[in-house]
PDB file of C-alpha atoms in Angstrom:
ATOM      1  CA  UNK V   1     -24.817  50.951 -37.035  1.00  0.00           C
ATOM      2  CA  UNK V   2     -23.515  52.611 -34.444  1.00  0.00           C
ATOM      3  CA  UNK V   3     -24.892  53.639 -30.928  1.00  0.00           C
ATOM      4  CA  UNK V   4     -22.581  57.208 -30.095  1.00  0.00           C
ATOM      5  CA  UNK V   5     -19.542  55.494 -32.070  1.00  0.00           C
ATOM      6  CA  UNK V   6     -19.498  52.137 -30.934  1.00  0.00           C
ATOM      7  CA  UNK V   7     -20.817  48.978 -33.313  1.00  0.00           C
ATOM      8  CA  UNK V   8     -23.854  46.987 -32.358  1.00  0.00           C
ATOM      9  CA  UNK V   9     -26.040  44.839 -34.541  1.00  0.00           C
ATOM     10  CA  UNK V  10     -29.632  44.375 -34.897  1.00  0.00           C
ATOM     11  CA  UNK V  11     -32.777  41.820 -34.396  1.00  0.00           C
ATOM     12  CA  UNK V  12     -36.226  43.527 -36.141  1.00  0.00           C
ATOM     13  CA  UNK V  13     -39.187  41.845 -37.656  1.00  0.00           C
ATOM     14  CA  UNK V  14     -42.783  43.915 -38.694  1.00  0.00           C
ATOM     15  CA  UNK V  15     -43.078  45.679 -35.132  1.00  0.00           C
ATOM     16  CA  UNK V  16     -39.638  46.190 -33.609  1.00  0.00           C
ATOM     17  CA  UNK V  17     -36.018  46.795 -34.272  1.00  0.00           C
ATOM     18  CA  UNK V  18     -33.871  45.897 -31.572  1.00  0.00           C
ATOM     19  CA  UNK V  19     -30.384  46.804 -31.375  1.00  0.00           C
ATOM     20  CA  UNK V  20     -27.295  45.193 -29.086  1.00  0.00           C
ATOM     21  CA  UNK V  21     -23.619  46.541 -28.257  1.00  0.00           C
ATOM     22  CA  UNK V  22     -21.194  44.032 -30.157  1.00  0.00           C
ATOM     23  CA  UNK V  23     -17.982  45.373 -28.578  1.00  0.00           C
ATOM     24  CA  UNK V  24     -19.486  46.291 -24.678  1.00  0.00           C
ATOM     25  CA  UNK V  25     -22.029  45.594 -22.922  1.00  0.00           C
ATOM     26  CA  UNK V  26     -24.163  42.970 -22.630  1.00  0.00           C
ATOM     27  CA  UNK V  27     -26.592  46.212 -23.435  1.00  0.00           C
ATOM     28  CA  UNK V  28     -29.296  46.204 -25.462  1.00  0.00           C
ATOM     29  CA  UNK V  29     -29.515  50.285 -26.329  1.00  0.00           C
ATOM     30  CA  UNK V  30     -31.855  50.649 -28.835  1.00  0.00           C
ATOM     31  CA  UNK V  31     -36.104  49.484 -28.540  1.00  0.00           C
ATOM     32  CA  UNK V  32     -37.791  50.822 -31.929  1.00  0.00           C
ATOM     33  CA  UNK V  33     -41.327  50.488 -31.968  1.00  0.00           C
ATOM     34  CA  UNK V  34     -42.618  50.760 -35.773  1.00  0.00           C
ATOM     35  CA  UNK V  35     -45.556  52.991 -35.146  1.00  0.00           C
ATOM     36  CA  UNK V  36     -43.145  55.511 -33.115  1.00  0.00           C
ATOM     37  CA  UNK V  37     -40.325  55.847 -35.067  1.00  0.00           C
ATOM     38  CA  UNK V  38     -37.956  56.296 -32.352  1.00  0.00           C
ATOM     39  CA  UNK V  39     -35.715  54.496 -29.580  1.00  0.00           C
ATOM     40  CA  UNK V  40     -37.834  53.676 -26.542  1.00  0.00           C
ATOM     41  CA  UNK V  41     -34.626  53.074 -24.458  1.00  0.00           C
ATOM     42  CA  UNK V  42     -33.116  55.902 -22.755  1.00  0.00           C
ATOM     43  CA  UNK V  43     -29.434  57.115 -24.415  1.00  0.00           C
ATOM     44  CA  UNK V  44     -27.255  57.897 -21.949  1.00  0.00           C
ATOM     45  CA  UNK V  45     -23.441  57.533 -23.768  1.00  0.00           C
ATOM     46  CA  UNK V  46     -22.204  60.140 -21.178  1.00  0.00           C
ATOM     47  CA  UNK V  47     -23.643  59.004 -18.092  1.00  0.00           C
ATOM     48  CA  UNK V  48     -20.655  57.687 -15.892  1.00  0.00           C
ATOM     49  CA  UNK V  49     -20.276  56.174 -12.015  1.00  0.00           C
ATOM     50  CA  UNK V  50     -17.500  55.856 -10.467  1.00  0.00           C
ATOM     51  CA  UNK V  51     -15.725  52.465  -9.479  1.00  0.00           C
ATOM     52  CA  UNK V  52     -12.362  51.396  -7.555  1.00  0.00           C
ATOM     53  CA  UNK V  53     -11.745  49.690 -11.065  1.00  0.00           C
ATOM     54  CA  UNK V  54     -12.163  53.001 -12.855  1.00  0.00           C
ATOM     55  CA  UNK V  55     -15.519  54.817 -14.424  1.00  0.00           C
ATOM     56  CA  UNK V  56     -18.324  52.688 -15.590  1.00  0.00           C
ATOM     57  CA  UNK V  57     -20.435  54.240 -18.068  1.00  0.00           C
ATOM     58  CA  UNK V  58     -23.975  53.084 -18.464  1.00  0.00           C
ATOM     59  CA  UNK V  59     -24.423  54.055 -22.053  1.00  0.00           C
ATOM     60  CA  UNK V  60     -28.523  53.429 -21.833  1.00  0.00           C
ATOM     61  CA  UNK V  61     -30.803  51.107 -22.833  1.00  0.00           C
ATOM     62  CA  UNK V  62     -31.162  48.002 -21.255  1.00  0.00           C
ATOM     63  CA  UNK V  63     -28.163  46.414 -18.453  1.00  0.00           C
ATOM     64  CA  UNK V  64     -27.393  43.051 -16.557  1.00  0.00           C
ATOM     65  CA  UNK V  65     -25.880  43.379 -12.794  1.00  0.00           C
ATOM     66  CA  UNK V  66     -25.919  41.233  -9.619  1.00  0.00           C
ATOM     67  CA  UNK V  67     -26.869  42.889  -6.121  1.00  0.00           C
ATOM     68  CA  UNK V  68     -27.049  43.625  -3.673  1.00  0.00           C
ATOM     69  CA  UNK V  69     -25.695  47.068  -5.241  1.00  0.00           C
ATOM     70  CA  UNK V  70     -22.227  47.770  -4.164  1.00  0.00           C
ATOM     71  CA  UNK V  71     -19.160  49.999  -5.887  1.00  0.00           C
ATOM     72  CA  UNK V  72     -16.519  47.340  -5.963  1.00  0.00           C
ATOM     73  CA  UNK V  73     -19.209  44.008  -7.147  1.00  0.00           C
ATOM     74  CA  UNK V  74     -21.775  46.226  -9.714  1.00  0.00           C
ATOM     75  CA  UNK V  75     -19.911  49.274 -10.618  1.00  0.00           C
ATOM     76  CA  UNK V  76     -17.765  47.255 -13.196  1.00  0.00           C
ATOM     77  CA  UNK V  77     -16.773  48.670 -16.777  1.00  0.00           C
ATOM     78  CA  UNK V  78     -17.830  46.492 -19.172  1.00  0.00           C
ATOM     79  CA  UNK V  79     -16.469  48.128 -22.227  1.00  0.00           C
ATOM     80  CA  UNK V  80     -14.836  45.506 -24.214  1.00  0.00           C
ATOM     81  CA  UNK V  81     -14.397  42.160 -23.728  1.00  0.00           C
ATOM     82  CA  UNK V  82     -18.102  41.056 -25.446  1.00  0.00           C
ATOM     83  CA  UNK V  83     -18.382  37.433 -26.883  1.00  0.00           C
ATOM     84  CA  UNK V  84     -21.422  37.213 -29.381  1.00  0.00           C
ATOM     85  CA  UNK V  85     -23.034  34.083 -30.693  1.00  0.00           C
ATOM     86  CA  UNK V  86     -25.582  35.399 -33.494  1.00  0.00           C
ATOM     87  CA  UNK V  87     -28.608  33.201 -34.563  1.00  0.00           C
ATOM     88  CA  UNK V  88     -31.546  33.043 -36.801  1.00  0.00           C
ATOM     89  CA  UNK V  89     -33.612  35.867 -34.811  1.00  0.00           C
ATOM     90  CA  UNK V  90     -31.590  35.828 -31.155  1.00  0.00           C
ATOM     91  CA  UNK V  91     -28.282  36.844 -30.502  1.00  0.00           C
ATOM     92  CA  UNK V  92     -26.463  35.769 -27.417  1.00  0.00           C
ATOM     93  CA  UNK V  93     -23.756  38.112 -25.279  1.00  0.00           C
ATOM     94  CA  UNK V  94     -21.213  36.978 -22.693  1.00  0.00           C
ATOM     95  CA  UNK V  95     -18.974  38.642 -20.903  1.00  0.00           C
ATOM     96  CA  UNK V  96     -16.625  38.221 -17.876  1.00  0.00           C
ATOM     97  CA  UNK V  97     -16.298  40.329 -14.775  1.00  0.00           C
ATOM     98  CA  UNK V  98     -12.216  39.533 -13.787  1.00  0.00           C
ATOM     99  CA  UNK V  99     -12.683  41.906 -10.997  1.00  0.00           C
ATOM    100  CA  UNK V 100     -15.630  39.113  -9.770  1.00  0.00           C
ATOM    101  CA  UNK V 101     -15.064  36.250 -11.518  1.00  0.00           C
ATOM    102  CA  UNK V 102     -19.425  36.231 -12.523  1.00  0.00           C
ATOM    103  CA  UNK V 103     -19.756  35.413 -16.052  1.00  0.00           C
ATOM    104  CA  UNK V 104     -23.297  37.787 -17.374  1.00  0.00           C
ATOM    105  CA  UNK V 105     -24.677  36.203 -19.956  1.00  0.00           C
ATOM    106  CA  UNK V 106     -27.912  37.608 -21.730  1.00  0.00           C
ATOM    107  CA  UNK V 107     -29.575  35.664 -24.531  1.00  0.00           C
ATOM    108  CA  UNK V 108     -31.884  37.496 -26.500  1.00  0.00           C
ATOM    109  CA  UNK V 109     -34.996  36.474 -28.465  1.00  0.00           C
ATOM    110  CA  UNK V 110     -37.435  38.602 -30.726  1.00  0.00           C
ATOM    111  CA  UNK V 111     -40.417  36.792 -32.111  1.00  0.00           C
ATOM    112  CA  UNK V 112     -40.933  36.551 -35.544  1.00  0.00           C
ATOM    113  CA  UNK V 113     -44.094  37.950 -36.060  1.00  0.00           C
ATOM    114  CA  UNK V 114     -44.762  39.845 -32.638  1.00  0.00           C
ATOM    115  CA  UNK V 115     -44.174  42.967 -30.449  1.00  0.00           C
ATOM    116  CA  UNK V 116     -42.445  40.697 -28.096  1.00  0.00           C
ATOM    117  CA  UNK V 117     -38.674  40.327 -26.867  1.00  0.00           C
ATOM    118  CA  UNK V 118     -37.792  37.055 -24.271  1.00  0.00           C
ATOM    119  CA  UNK V 119     -34.433  37.445 -22.381  1.00  0.00           C
ATOM    120  CA  UNK V 120     -32.864  35.464 -20.385  1.00  0.00           C
ATOM    121  CA  UNK V 121     -29.960  36.594 -18.103  1.00  0.00           C
ATOM    122  CA  UNK V 122     -27.662  33.994 -16.524  1.00  0.00           C
ATOM    123  CA  UNK V 123     -24.858  35.027 -14.294  1.00  0.00           C
ATOM    124  CA  UNK V 124     -22.381  32.002 -13.290  1.00  0.00           C
ATOM    125  CA  UNK V 125     -19.833  32.387 -11.039  1.00  0.00           C
ATOM    126  CA  UNK V 126     -16.306  31.178 -12.696  1.00  0.00           C
ATOM    127  CA  UNK V 127     -14.018  32.900  -9.760  1.00  0.00           C
ATOM    128  CA  UNK V 128     -12.522  30.730  -6.616  1.00  0.00           C
ATOM    129  CA  UNK V 129     -15.199  30.798  -3.636  1.00  0.00           C
ATOM    130  CA  UNK V 130     -19.255  30.851  -3.442  1.00  0.00           C
ATOM    131  CA  UNK V 131     -20.944  33.923  -4.381  1.00  0.00           C
ATOM    132  CA  UNK V 132     -24.371  35.122  -2.683  1.00  0.00           C
ATOM    133  CA  UNK V 133     -26.546  36.970  -5.282  1.00  0.00           C
ATOM    134  CA  UNK V 134     -29.467  38.098  -7.224  1.00  0.00           C
ATOM    135  CA  UNK V 135     -30.037  38.726 -11.035  1.00  0.00           C
ATOM    136  CA  UNK V 136     -30.839  42.170 -11.487  1.00  0.00           C
ATOM    137  CA  UNK V 137     -32.531  43.149 -14.733  1.00  0.00           C
ATOM    138  CA  UNK V 138     -32.574  47.047 -15.476  1.00  0.00           C
ATOM    139  CA  UNK V 139     -34.395  48.580 -18.431  1.00  0.00           C
ATOM    140  CA  UNK V 140     -33.039  52.133 -18.723  1.00  0.00           C
ATOM    141  CA  UNK V 141     -36.833  54.307 -20.707  1.00  0.00           C
ATOM    142  CA  UNK V 142     -36.682  57.676 -21.851  1.00  0.00           C
ATOM    143  CA  UNK V 143     -38.546  60.549 -19.929  1.00  0.00           C
ATOM    144  CA  UNK V 144     -42.198  61.633 -20.952  1.00  0.00           C
ATOM    145  CA  UNK V 145     -43.843  58.901 -19.885  1.00  0.00           C
ATOM    146  CA  UNK V 146     -45.334  57.381 -17.044  1.00  0.00           C
ATOM    147  CA  UNK V 147     -44.335  54.024 -14.773  1.00  0.00           C
ATOM    148  CA  UNK V 148     -47.092  51.780 -13.353  1.00  0.00           C
ATOM    149  CA  UNK V 149     -46.706  48.703 -11.040  1.00  0.00           C
ATOM    150  CA  UNK V 150     -49.079  46.918 -10.045  1.00  0.00           C
ATOM    151  CA  UNK V 151     -50.082  46.291  -6.591  1.00  0.00           C
ATOM    152  CA  UNK V 152     -52.897  43.673  -5.893  1.00  0.00           C
ATOM    153  CA  UNK V 153     -54.431  43.295  -2.776  1.00  0.00           C
ATOM    154  CA  UNK V 154     -56.098  40.162  -3.041  1.00  0.00           C
ATOM    155  CA  UNK V 155     -55.779  38.665   0.374  1.00  0.00           C
ATOM    156  CA  UNK V 156     -59.313  35.698   1.148  1.00  0.00           C
ATOM    157  CA  UNK V 157     -58.479  36.871   4.990  1.00  0.00           C
ATOM    158  CA  UNK V 158     -56.876  40.198   5.005  1.00  0.00           C
ATOM    159  CA  UNK V 159     -55.478  39.722   8.304  1.00  0.00           C
ATOM    160  CA  UNK V 160     -52.064  40.131   7.627  1.00  0.00           C
ATOM    161  CA  UNK V 161     -50.240  43.057   5.876  1.00  0.00           C
ATOM    162  CA  UNK V 162     -48.948  42.400   2.356  1.00  0.00           C
ATOM    163  CA  UNK V 163     -47.351  45.054   0.801  1.00  0.00           C
ATOM    164  CA  UNK V 164     -44.194  47.343   2.164  1.00  0.00           C
ATOM    165  CA  UNK V 165     -42.627  49.638   0.259  1.00  0.00           C
ATOM    166  CA  UNK V 166     -38.660  50.354   0.483  1.00  0.00           C
ATOM    167  CA  UNK V 167     -37.499  54.108   0.264  1.00  0.00           C
ATOM    168  CA  UNK V 168     -33.515  54.439  -0.982  1.00  0.00           C
ATOM    169  CA  UNK V 169     -32.057  57.669   1.003  1.00  0.00           C
ATOM    170  CA  UNK V 170     -32.398  60.332  -1.521  1.00  0.00           C
ATOM    171  CA  UNK V 171     -36.203  59.401  -2.177  1.00  0.00           C
ATOM    172  CA  UNK V 172     -38.571  61.762  -0.604  1.00  0.00           C
ATOM    173  CA  UNK V 173     -42.202  60.818   0.246  1.00  0.00           C
ATOM    174  CA  UNK V 174     -43.295  63.839  -1.202  1.00  0.00           C
ATOM    175  CA  UNK V 175     -41.853  63.521  -4.657  1.00  0.00           C
ATOM    176  CA  UNK V 176     -44.588  64.803  -7.255  1.00  0.00           C
ATOM    177  CA  UNK V 177     -43.754  61.943  -8.995  1.00  0.00           C
ATOM    178  CA  UNK V 178     -44.977  59.814  -7.222  1.00  0.00           C
ATOM    179  CA  UNK V 179     -48.626  58.788  -7.206  1.00  0.00           C
ATOM    180  CA  UNK V 180     -49.914  56.122  -4.578  1.00  0.00           C
ATOM    181  CA  UNK V 181     -53.271  54.372  -5.632  1.00  0.00           C
ATOM    182  CA  UNK V 182     -55.018  50.865  -4.275  1.00  0.00           C
ATOM    183  CA  UNK V 183     -54.266  49.212  -7.263  1.00  0.00           C
ATOM    184  CA  UNK V 184     -50.845  50.701  -8.238  1.00  0.00           C
ATOM    185  CA  UNK V 185     -47.421  52.370  -8.141  1.00  0.00           C
ATOM    186  CA  UNK V 186     -47.509  55.413 -10.028  1.00  0.00           C
ATOM    187  CA  UNK V 187     -44.570  57.256 -11.496  1.00  0.00           C
ATOM    188  CA  UNK V 188     -44.612  60.636 -13.113  1.00  0.00           C
ATOM    189  CA  UNK V 189     -41.480  61.298 -15.362  1.00  0.00           C
ATOM    190  CA  UNK V 190     -40.971  65.413 -14.777  1.00  0.00           C
ATOM    191  CA  UNK V 191     -37.795  67.109 -15.576  1.00  0.00           C
ATOM    192  CA  UNK V 192     -36.493  66.970 -11.900  1.00  0.00           C
ATOM    193  CA  UNK V 193     -32.761  66.437 -11.316  1.00  0.00           C
ATOM    194  CA  UNK V 194     -32.966  65.050  -7.731  1.00  0.00           C
ATOM    195  CA  UNK V 195     -32.956  61.153  -7.886  1.00  0.00           C
ATOM    196  CA  UNK V 196     -36.539  58.608  -6.367  1.00  0.00           C
ATOM    197  CA  UNK V 197     -36.117  54.787  -6.106  1.00  0.00           C
ATOM    198  CA  UNK V 198     -38.763  52.893  -4.878  1.00  0.00           C
ATOM    199  CA  UNK V 199     -38.919  49.002  -4.589  1.00  0.00           C
ATOM    200  CA  UNK V 200     -41.540  46.046  -3.017  1.00  0.00           C
ATOM    201  CA  UNK V 201     -41.968  42.865  -4.151  1.00  0.00           C
ATOM    202  CA  UNK V 202     -44.295  42.633  -7.091  1.00  0.00           C
ATOM    203  CA  UNK V 203     -46.360  39.562  -6.946  1.00  0.00           C
ATOM    204  CA  UNK V 204     -48.389  40.147 -10.136  1.00  0.00           C
ATOM    205  CA  UNK V 205     -45.410  39.470 -12.531  1.00  0.00           C
ATOM    206  CA  UNK V 206     -45.927  42.353 -14.430  1.00  0.00           C
ATOM    207  CA  UNK V 207     -44.473  46.342 -14.997  1.00  0.00           C
ATOM    208  CA  UNK V 208     -45.370  48.920 -17.931  1.00  0.00           C
ATOM    209  CA  UNK V 209     -44.563  51.841 -18.999  1.00  0.00           C
ATOM    210  CA  UNK V 210     -46.361  54.612 -20.744  1.00  0.00           C
ATOM    211  CA  UNK V 211     -44.945  56.747 -23.519  1.00  0.00           C
ATOM    212  CA  UNK V 212     -47.017  58.501 -26.139  1.00  0.00           C
ATOM    213  CA  UNK V 213     -49.401  55.909 -27.363  1.00  0.00           C
ATOM    214  CA  UNK V 214     -46.824  53.105 -26.676  1.00  0.00           C
ATOM    215  CA  UNK V 215     -46.825  50.481 -23.821  1.00  0.00           C
ATOM    216  CA  UNK V 216     -44.083  48.983 -22.876  1.00  0.00           C
ATOM    217  CA  UNK V 217     -44.433  45.446 -20.492  1.00  0.00           C
ATOM    218  CA  UNK V 218     -41.942  43.795 -18.527  1.00  0.00           C
ATOM    219  CA  UNK V 219     -42.848  40.080 -17.733  1.00  0.00           C
ATOM    220  CA  UNK V 220     -41.521  37.674 -15.282  1.00  0.00           C
ATOM    221  CA  UNK V 221     -42.405  35.451 -12.946  1.00  0.00           C
ATOM    222  CA  UNK V 222     -42.422  36.260  -8.866  1.00  0.00           C
ATOM    223  CA  UNK V 223     -41.048  33.912  -6.551  1.00  0.00           C
ATOM    224  CA  UNK V 224     -42.186  35.884  -3.170  1.00  0.00           C
ATOM    225  CA  UNK V 225     -41.258  32.651  -0.970  1.00  0.00           C
ATOM    226  CA  UNK V 226     -37.995  32.863  -1.583  1.00  0.00           C
ATOM    227  CA  UNK V 227     -35.286  35.647   0.000  1.00  0.00           C
ATOM    228  CA  UNK V 228     -34.742  39.095  -1.900  1.00  0.00           C
ATOM    229  CA  UNK V 229     -32.137  41.852  -1.677  1.00  0.00           C
ATOM    230  CA  UNK V 230     -33.588  45.397  -0.258  1.00  0.00           C
ATOM    231  CA  UNK V 231     -35.847  44.488   2.330  1.00  0.00           C
ATOM    232  CA  UNK V 232     -37.319  41.905   0.241  1.00  0.00           C
ATOM    233  CA  UNK V 233     -37.686  43.793  -2.959  1.00  0.00           C
ATOM    234  CA  UNK V 234     -38.005  41.759  -7.129  1.00  0.00           C
ATOM    235  CA  UNK V 235     -39.528  44.893  -8.608  1.00  0.00           C
ATOM    236  CA  UNK V 236     -38.022  48.488  -8.318  1.00  0.00           C
ATOM    237  CA  UNK V 237     -38.316  51.817 -10.693  1.00  0.00           C
ATOM    238  CA  UNK V 238     -35.555  54.927 -10.391  1.00  0.00           C
ATOM    239  CA  UNK V 239     -35.879  58.043 -12.056  1.00  0.00           C
ATOM    240  CA  UNK V 240     -34.534  61.417 -12.646  1.00  0.00           C
ATOM    241  CA  UNK V 241     -34.358  64.241 -14.776  1.00  0.00           C
ATOM    242  CA  UNK V 242     -32.891  61.962 -17.741  1.00  0.00           C
ATOM    243  CA  UNK V 243     -35.333  58.322 -17.641  1.00  0.00           C
ATOM    244  CA  UNK V 244     -36.787  56.503 -15.809  1.00  0.00           C
ATOM    245  CA  UNK V 245     -35.904  52.684 -14.684  1.00  0.00           C
ATOM    246  CA  UNK V 246     -38.070  49.325 -14.662  1.00  0.00           C
ATOM    247  CA  UNK V 247     -35.823  46.944 -13.137  1.00  0.00           C
ATOM    248  CA  UNK V 248     -36.503  42.938 -12.221  1.00  0.00           C
ATOM    249  CA  UNK V 249     -34.902  40.976  -9.307  1.00  0.00           C
ATOM    250  CA  UNK V 250     -34.628  37.549  -9.077  1.00  0.00           C
ATOM    251  CA  UNK V 251     -34.009  35.971  -5.530  1.00  0.00           C
ATOM    252  CA  UNK V 252     -31.268  35.811  -3.341  1.00  0.00           C
ATOM    253  CA  UNK V 253     -28.929  32.531  -3.727  1.00  0.00           C
ATOM    254  CA  UNK V 254     -25.344  31.119  -3.295  1.00  0.00           C
ATOM    255  CA  UNK V 255     -23.750  30.065  -6.323  1.00  0.00           C
ATOM    256  CA  UNK V 256     -21.074  27.621  -5.371  1.00  0.00           C
ATOM    257  CA  UNK V 257     -18.040  27.117  -8.212  1.00  0.00           C
ATOM    258  CA  UNK V 258     -19.093  26.517 -11.403  1.00  0.00           C
ATOM    259  CA  UNK V 259     -22.658  26.980 -10.746  1.00  0.00           C
ATOM    260  CA  UNK V 260     -25.566  29.887 -12.587  1.00  0.00           C
ATOM    261  CA  UNK V 261     -28.290  31.047 -12.252  1.00  0.00           C
ATOM    262  CA  UNK V 262     -31.035  32.498 -14.718  1.00  0.00           C
ATOM    263  CA  UNK V 263     -33.762  35.250 -14.489  1.00  0.00           C
ATOM    264  CA  UNK V 264     -36.167  35.062 -18.092  1.00  0.00           C
ATOM    265  CA  UNK V 265     -37.815  38.023 -18.773  1.00  0.00           C
ATOM    266  CA  UNK V 266     -40.418  38.980 -21.283  1.00  0.00           C
ATOM    267  CA  UNK V 267     -41.204  42.505 -23.203  1.00  0.00           C
ATOM    268  CA  UNK V 268     -44.334  43.201 -24.807  1.00  0.00           C
ATOM    269  CA  UNK V 269     -45.050  46.294 -26.593  1.00  0.00           C
ATOM    270  CA  UNK V 270     -48.554  47.735 -27.800  1.00  0.00           C
ATOM    271  CA  UNK V 271     -49.126  50.805 -29.883  1.00  0.00           C
TER     272      UNK V 271
END
């Protein structure tokens, strides 16, 4: 199998097929629910971002970055040098970023009898000095659906503010894709090239995307008491005319030499 001429391998059960690149990344490039019969992840093999080290290919699908976002540390090309360790129902994908001294590792486990995927994202400091960063797991989904980012308001006293929203410079409050309710932030994807991104502290520990009768849900464990990047965000979503991203972030940590930080997600698919 391949993904636009780049070789892939597959994990699968009776509910899901999951493809990952075997030479680049780490990157999950396909998530195919059996009932849907098509890739739920966005495919953007021609999308590139400029960097000090040359163009960085996005590919599409699911990737691991480290925040805060900046050209020299975030947009590092990863078109080769991947290490792959395959298990019976899992795979470990590792890549050493020579320019940053950060080792990226993504361990993917497909449940044998359920439409469920467990992902462990690891960042290890293999460089020469301590680094401050946050693990950042980004899932690119195909356009045409609706993202739901829950905003629970439970508070016994209700005396202090408990919701803060971050917008990026290119985002507009009157963007037609954005809908704010008392229960959730909704983003209705549309063929609009103007990008839009929003972030906040998600205390519910999940976000979802509904596409053609299929619900994709990401779960993780929020840590609201810890410092986070981007005005305190642990959940973010970016969209344009081609795709939408559901992004989760771990707390901001200082990694000394040889130290590792983990960020876990669980994916669930309902048809």
